[in-house]
PDB file of C-alpha atoms in Angstrom:
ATOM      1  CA  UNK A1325      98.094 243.129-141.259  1.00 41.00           C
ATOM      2  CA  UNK A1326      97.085 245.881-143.855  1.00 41.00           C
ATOM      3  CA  UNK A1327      93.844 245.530-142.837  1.00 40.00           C
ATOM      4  CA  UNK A1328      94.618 246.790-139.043  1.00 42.00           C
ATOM      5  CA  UNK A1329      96.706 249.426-140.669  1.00 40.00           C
ATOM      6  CA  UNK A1330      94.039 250.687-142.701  1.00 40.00           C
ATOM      7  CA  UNK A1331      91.598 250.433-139.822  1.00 40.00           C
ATOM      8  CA  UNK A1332      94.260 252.538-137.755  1.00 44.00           C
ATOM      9  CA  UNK A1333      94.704 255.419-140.844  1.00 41.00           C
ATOM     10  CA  UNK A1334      91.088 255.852-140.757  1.00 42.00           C
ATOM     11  CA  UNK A1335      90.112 254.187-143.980  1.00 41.00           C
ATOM     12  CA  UNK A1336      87.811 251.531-141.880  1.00 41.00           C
ATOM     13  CA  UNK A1337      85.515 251.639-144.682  1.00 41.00           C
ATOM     14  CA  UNK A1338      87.253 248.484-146.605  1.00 42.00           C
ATOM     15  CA  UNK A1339      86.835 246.667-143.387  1.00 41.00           C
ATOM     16  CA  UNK A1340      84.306 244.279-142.711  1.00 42.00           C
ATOM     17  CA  UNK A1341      82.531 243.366-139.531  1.00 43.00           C
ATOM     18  CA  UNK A1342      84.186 239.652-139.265  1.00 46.00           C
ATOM     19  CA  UNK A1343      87.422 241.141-139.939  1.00 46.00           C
ATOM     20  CA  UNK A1344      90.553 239.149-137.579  1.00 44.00           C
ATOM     21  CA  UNK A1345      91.067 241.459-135.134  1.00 43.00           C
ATOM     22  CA  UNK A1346      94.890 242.788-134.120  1.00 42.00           C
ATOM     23  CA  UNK A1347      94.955 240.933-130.974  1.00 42.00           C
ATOM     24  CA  UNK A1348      94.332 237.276-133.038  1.00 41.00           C
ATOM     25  CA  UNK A1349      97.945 238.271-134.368  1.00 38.00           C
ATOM     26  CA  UNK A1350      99.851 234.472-134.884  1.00 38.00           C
ATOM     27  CA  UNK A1351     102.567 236.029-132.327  1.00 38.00           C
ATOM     28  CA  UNK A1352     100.118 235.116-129.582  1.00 38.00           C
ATOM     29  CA  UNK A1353     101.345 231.697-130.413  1.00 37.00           C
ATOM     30  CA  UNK A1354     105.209 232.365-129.597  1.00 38.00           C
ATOM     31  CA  UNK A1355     104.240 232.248-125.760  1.00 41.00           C
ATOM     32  CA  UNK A1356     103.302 228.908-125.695  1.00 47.00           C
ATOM     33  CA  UNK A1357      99.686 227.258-125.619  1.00 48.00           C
ATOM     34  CA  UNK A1358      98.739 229.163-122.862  1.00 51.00           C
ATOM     35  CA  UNK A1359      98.913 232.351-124.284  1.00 54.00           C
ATOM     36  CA  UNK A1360      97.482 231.230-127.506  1.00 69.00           C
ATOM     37  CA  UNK A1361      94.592 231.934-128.399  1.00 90.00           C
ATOM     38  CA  UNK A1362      91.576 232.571-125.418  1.00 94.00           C
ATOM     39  CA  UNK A1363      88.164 233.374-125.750  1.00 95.00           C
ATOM     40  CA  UNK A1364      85.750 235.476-123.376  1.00 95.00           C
ATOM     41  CA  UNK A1365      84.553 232.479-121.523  1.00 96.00           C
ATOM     42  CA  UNK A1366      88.573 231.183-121.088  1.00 97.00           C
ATOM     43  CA  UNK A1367      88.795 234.351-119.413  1.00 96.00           C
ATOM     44  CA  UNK A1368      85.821 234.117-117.061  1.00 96.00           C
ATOM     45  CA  UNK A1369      86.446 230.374-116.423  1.00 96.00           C
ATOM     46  CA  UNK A1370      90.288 231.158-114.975  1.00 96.00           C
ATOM     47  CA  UNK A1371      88.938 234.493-113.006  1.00 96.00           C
ATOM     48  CA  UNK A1372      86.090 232.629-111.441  1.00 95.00           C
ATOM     49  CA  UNK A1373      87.617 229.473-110.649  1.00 96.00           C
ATOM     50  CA  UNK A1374      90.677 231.181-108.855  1.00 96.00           C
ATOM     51  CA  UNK A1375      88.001 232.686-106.715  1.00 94.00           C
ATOM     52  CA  UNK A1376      86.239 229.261-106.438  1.00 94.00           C
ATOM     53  CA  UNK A1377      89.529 227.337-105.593  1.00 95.00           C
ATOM     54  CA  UNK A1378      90.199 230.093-102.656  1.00 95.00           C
ATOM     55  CA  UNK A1379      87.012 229.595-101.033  1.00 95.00           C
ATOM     56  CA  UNK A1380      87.701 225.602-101.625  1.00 95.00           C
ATOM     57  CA  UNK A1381      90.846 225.728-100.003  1.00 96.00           C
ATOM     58  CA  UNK A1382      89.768 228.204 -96.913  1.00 96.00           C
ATOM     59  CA  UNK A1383      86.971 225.963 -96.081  1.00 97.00           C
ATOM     60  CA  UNK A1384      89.902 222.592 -96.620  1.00 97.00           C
ATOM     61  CA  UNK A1385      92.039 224.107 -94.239  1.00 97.00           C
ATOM     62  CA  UNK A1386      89.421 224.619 -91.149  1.00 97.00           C
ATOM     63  CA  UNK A1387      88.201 221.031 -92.244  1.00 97.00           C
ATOM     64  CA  UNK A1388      92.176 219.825 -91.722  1.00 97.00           C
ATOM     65  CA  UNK A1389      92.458 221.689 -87.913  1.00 96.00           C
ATOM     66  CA  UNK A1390      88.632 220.800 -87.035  1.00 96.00           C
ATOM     67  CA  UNK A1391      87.293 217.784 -88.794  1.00 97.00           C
ATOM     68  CA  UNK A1392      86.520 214.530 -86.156  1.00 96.00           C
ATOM     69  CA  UNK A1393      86.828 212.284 -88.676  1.00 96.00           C
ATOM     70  CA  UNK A1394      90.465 211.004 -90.050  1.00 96.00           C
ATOM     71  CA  UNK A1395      88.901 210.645 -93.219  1.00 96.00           C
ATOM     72  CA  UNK A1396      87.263 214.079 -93.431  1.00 97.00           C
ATOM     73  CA  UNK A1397      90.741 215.386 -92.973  1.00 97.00           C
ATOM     74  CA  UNK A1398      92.725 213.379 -94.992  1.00 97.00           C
ATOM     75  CA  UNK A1399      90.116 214.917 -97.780  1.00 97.00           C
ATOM     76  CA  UNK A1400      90.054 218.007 -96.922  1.00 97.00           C
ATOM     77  CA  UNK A1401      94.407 217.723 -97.431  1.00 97.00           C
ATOM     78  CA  UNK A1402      93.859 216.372-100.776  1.00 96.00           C
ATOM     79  CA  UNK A1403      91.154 219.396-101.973  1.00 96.00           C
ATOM     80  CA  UNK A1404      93.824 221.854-100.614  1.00 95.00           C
ATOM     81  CA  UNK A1405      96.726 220.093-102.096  1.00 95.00           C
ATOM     82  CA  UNK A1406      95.318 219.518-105.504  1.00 94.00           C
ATOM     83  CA  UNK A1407      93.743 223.113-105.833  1.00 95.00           C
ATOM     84  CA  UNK A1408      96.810 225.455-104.938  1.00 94.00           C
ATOM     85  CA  UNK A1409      98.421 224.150-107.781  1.00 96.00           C
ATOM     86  CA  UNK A1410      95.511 224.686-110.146  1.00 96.00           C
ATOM     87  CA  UNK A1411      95.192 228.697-109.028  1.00 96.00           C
ATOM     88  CA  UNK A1412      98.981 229.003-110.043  1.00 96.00           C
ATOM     89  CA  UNK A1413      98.220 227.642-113.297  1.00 96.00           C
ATOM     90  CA  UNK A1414      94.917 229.432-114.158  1.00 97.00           C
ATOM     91  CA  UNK A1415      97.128 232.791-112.745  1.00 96.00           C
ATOM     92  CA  UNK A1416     100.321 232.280-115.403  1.00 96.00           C
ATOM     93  CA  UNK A1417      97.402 232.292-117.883  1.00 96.00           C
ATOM     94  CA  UNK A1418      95.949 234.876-116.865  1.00 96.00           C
ATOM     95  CA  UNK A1419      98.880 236.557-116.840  1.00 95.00           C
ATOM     96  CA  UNK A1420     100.259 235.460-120.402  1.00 95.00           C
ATOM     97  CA  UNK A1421      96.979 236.852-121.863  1.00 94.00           C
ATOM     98  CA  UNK A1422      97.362 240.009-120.574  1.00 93.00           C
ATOM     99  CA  UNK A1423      93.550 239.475-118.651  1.00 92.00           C
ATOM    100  CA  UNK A1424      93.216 240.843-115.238  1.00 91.00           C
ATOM    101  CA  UNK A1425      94.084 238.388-112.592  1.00 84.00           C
ATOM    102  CA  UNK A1426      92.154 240.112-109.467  1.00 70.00           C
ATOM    103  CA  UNK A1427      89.458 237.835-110.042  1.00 47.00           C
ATOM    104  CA  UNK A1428      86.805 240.123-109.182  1.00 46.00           C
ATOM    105  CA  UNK A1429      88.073 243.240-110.030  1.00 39.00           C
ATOM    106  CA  UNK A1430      85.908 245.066-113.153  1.00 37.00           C
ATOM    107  CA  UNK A1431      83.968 242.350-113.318  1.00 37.00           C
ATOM    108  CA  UNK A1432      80.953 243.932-112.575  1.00 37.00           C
ATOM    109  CA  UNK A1433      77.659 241.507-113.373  1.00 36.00           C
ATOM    110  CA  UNK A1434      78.576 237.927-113.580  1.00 37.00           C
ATOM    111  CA  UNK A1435      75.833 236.123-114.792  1.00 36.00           C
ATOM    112  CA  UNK A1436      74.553 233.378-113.767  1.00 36.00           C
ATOM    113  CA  UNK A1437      77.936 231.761-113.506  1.00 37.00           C
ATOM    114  CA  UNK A1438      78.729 233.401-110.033  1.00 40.00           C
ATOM    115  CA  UNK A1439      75.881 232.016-108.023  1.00 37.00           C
ATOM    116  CA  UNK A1440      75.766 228.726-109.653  1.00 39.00           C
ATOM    117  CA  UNK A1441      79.640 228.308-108.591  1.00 47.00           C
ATOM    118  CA  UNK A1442      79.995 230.021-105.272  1.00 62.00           C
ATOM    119  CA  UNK A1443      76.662 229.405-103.626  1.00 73.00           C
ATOM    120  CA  UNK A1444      76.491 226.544-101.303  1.00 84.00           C
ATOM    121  CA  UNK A1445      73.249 225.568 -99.969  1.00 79.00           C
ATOM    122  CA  UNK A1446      71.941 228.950-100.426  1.00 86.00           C
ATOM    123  CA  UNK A1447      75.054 230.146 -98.425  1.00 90.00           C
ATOM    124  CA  UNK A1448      77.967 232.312 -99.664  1.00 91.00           C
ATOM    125  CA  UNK A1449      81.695 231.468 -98.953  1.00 92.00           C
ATOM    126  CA  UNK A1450      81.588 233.913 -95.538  1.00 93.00           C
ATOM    127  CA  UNK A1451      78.289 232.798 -94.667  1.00 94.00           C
ATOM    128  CA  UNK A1452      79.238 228.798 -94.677  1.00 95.00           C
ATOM    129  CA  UNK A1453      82.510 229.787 -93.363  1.00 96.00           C
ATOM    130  CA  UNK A1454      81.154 231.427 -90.142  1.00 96.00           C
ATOM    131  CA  UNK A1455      78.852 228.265 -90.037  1.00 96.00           C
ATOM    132  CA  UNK A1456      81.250 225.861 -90.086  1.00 96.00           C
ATOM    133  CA  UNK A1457      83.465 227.788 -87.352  1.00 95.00           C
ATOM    134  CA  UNK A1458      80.609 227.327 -84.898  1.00 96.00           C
ATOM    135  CA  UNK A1459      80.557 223.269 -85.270  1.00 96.00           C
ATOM    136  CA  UNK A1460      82.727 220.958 -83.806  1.00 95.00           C
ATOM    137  CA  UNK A1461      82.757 217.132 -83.601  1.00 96.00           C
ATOM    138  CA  UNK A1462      80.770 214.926 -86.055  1.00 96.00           C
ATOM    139  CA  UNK A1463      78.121 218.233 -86.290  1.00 97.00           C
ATOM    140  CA  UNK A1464      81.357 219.767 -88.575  1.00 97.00           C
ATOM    141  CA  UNK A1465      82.247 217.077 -90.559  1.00 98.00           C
ATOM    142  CA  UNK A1466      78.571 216.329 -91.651  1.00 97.00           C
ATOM    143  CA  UNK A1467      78.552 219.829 -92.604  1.00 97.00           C
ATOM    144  CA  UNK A1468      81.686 220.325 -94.171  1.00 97.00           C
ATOM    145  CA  UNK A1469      80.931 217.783 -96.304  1.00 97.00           C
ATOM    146  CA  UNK A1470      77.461 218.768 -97.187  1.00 97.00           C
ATOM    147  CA  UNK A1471      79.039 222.392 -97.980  1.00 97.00           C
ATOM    148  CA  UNK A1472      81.655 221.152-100.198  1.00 97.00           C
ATOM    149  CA  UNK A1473      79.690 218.535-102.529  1.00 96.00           C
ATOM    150  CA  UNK A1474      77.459 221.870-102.872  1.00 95.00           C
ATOM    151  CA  UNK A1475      80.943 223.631-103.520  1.00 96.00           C
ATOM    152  CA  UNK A1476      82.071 220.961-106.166  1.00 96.00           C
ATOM    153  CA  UNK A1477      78.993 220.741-108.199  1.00 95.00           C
ATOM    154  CA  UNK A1478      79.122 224.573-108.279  1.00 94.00           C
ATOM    155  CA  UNK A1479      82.804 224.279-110.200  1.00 95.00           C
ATOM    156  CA  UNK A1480      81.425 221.273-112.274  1.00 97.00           C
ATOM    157  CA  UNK A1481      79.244 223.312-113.416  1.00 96.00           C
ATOM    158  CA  UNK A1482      82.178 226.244-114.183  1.00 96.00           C
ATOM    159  CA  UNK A1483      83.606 223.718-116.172  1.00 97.00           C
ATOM    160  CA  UNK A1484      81.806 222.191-118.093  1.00 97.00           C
ATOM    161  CA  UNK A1485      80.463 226.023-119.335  1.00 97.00           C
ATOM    162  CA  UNK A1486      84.021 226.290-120.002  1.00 97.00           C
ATOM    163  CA  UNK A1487      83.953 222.632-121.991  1.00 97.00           C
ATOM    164  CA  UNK A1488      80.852 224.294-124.371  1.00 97.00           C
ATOM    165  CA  UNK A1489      82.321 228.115-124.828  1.00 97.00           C
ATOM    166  CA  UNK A1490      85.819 228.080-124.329  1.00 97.00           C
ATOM    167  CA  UNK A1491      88.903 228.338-126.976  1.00 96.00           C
ATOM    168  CA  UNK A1492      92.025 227.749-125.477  1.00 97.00           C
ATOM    169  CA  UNK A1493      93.508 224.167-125.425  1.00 96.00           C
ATOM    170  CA  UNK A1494      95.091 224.554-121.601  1.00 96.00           C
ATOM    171  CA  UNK A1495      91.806 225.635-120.384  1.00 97.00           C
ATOM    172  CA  UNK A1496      89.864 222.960-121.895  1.00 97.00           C
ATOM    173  CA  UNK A1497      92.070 220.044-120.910  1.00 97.00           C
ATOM    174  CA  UNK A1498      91.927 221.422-117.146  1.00 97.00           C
ATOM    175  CA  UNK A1499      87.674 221.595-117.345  1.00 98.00           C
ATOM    176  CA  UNK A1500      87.742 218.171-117.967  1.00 98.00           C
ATOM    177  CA  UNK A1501      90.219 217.212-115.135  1.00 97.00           C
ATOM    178  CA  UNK A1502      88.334 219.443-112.919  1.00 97.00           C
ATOM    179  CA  UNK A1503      84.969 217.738-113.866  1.00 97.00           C
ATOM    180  CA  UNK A1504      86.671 213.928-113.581  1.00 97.00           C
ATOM    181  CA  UNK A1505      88.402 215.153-110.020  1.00 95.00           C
ATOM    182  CA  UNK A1506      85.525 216.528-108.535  1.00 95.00           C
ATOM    183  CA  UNK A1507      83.235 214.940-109.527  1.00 97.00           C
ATOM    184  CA  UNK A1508      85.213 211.276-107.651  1.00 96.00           C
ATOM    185  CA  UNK A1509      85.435 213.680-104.597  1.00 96.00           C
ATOM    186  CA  UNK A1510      81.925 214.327-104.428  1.00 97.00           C
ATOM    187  CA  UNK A1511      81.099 210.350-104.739  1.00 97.00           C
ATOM    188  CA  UNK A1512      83.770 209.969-102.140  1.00 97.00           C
ATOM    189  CA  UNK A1513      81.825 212.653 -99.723  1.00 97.00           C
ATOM    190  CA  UNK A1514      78.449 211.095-100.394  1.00 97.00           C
ATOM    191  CA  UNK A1515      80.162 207.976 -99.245  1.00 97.00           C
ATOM    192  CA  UNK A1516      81.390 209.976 -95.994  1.00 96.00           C
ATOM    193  CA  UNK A1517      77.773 211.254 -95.467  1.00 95.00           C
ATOM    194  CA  UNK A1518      76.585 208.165 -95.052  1.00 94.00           C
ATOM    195  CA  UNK A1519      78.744 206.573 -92.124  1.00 92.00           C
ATOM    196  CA  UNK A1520      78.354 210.014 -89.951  1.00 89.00           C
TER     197      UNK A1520
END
């Protein structure tokens, strides 16, 4: 602590480059393990994957109304059921590390992480939206499904960046539920594929 005090007087010259900054106080602990300690990519991970979950969940619902197939829909409940849920979570964190929660706001560049995760066939979310809306029958559900394996791998891929740079224990544990989840949903849509 004398060290941030001494960096606040103005006698920074004692400090060195590695030094723990303020913000890695242990009080970050007394809010629980999700505002514990977070990283940069914990951060990214929870914005983008709110946004990811949205798009997810838009495209469920339509699926739910449109979809020909029983089984199509019955999916497309279980993606919307299991994901709303997962947004709640990822906001509280958000919100107990005091990191924005408008996913996009500020962000500014992205990396590569953006278009991996919310590109689906080339397409963005409004794009694959507005081509879904103009499909009916077994035309929609072949597409639906197409869209959303393309949408899972993008937040397999989300999470297991978050699984090689992220910090915080919470955030981890949900990559790899995310990774085992989706990743059974896209072997279950292959399997749909195949009888349409």
């Amino acid at each position: 602590m004398s060290l941030a005090l001494a960096a606040c007087s103005g006698a920074s010259s004692t400090t060195t480059p590695d030094a723990t900054p303020p913000s890695a106080a242990p009080s970050a602990s007394s809010t629980g393990e999700a505002g514990a300690s977070h990283n940069d990519a914990d951060t990214m991970f929870a914005q983008m994957m709110i946004v990811h979950h949205e798009g997810a969940i838009e495209m469920a619902d339509l699926a739910v109304e449109r979809a020909e197939s029983e089984e199509v829909r019955s999916l497309a409940e279980g993606i919307s059921a299991a994901q709303g849920p997962e947004i709640e979570k990822m906001t509280s964190w958000l919100e107990a590390w005091g990191e924005d929660t408008m996913s996009m706001g500020g962000m500014g560049g992205m990396g590569g992480m953006d278009h991996g995760g919310m590109d689906m066939d080339g397409l963005s979310q409004e794009e694959a939206m507005a081509e879904l809306a103009g499909l009916s029958g077994a035309e929609f559900d072949r597409r639906f499904l197409e869209l959303m394996i393309a949408h899972h791998e993008g937040a397999v891929e989300m999470a297991q960046a978050e699984l090689e740079d992220g910090q915080n224990t919470e955030a981890l544990a949900l990559s790899e539920q995310i990774v085992a989840d989706q990743e059974a949903e896209i072997a279950e849509m292959q399997q749909l594929l195949s009888t349409i």
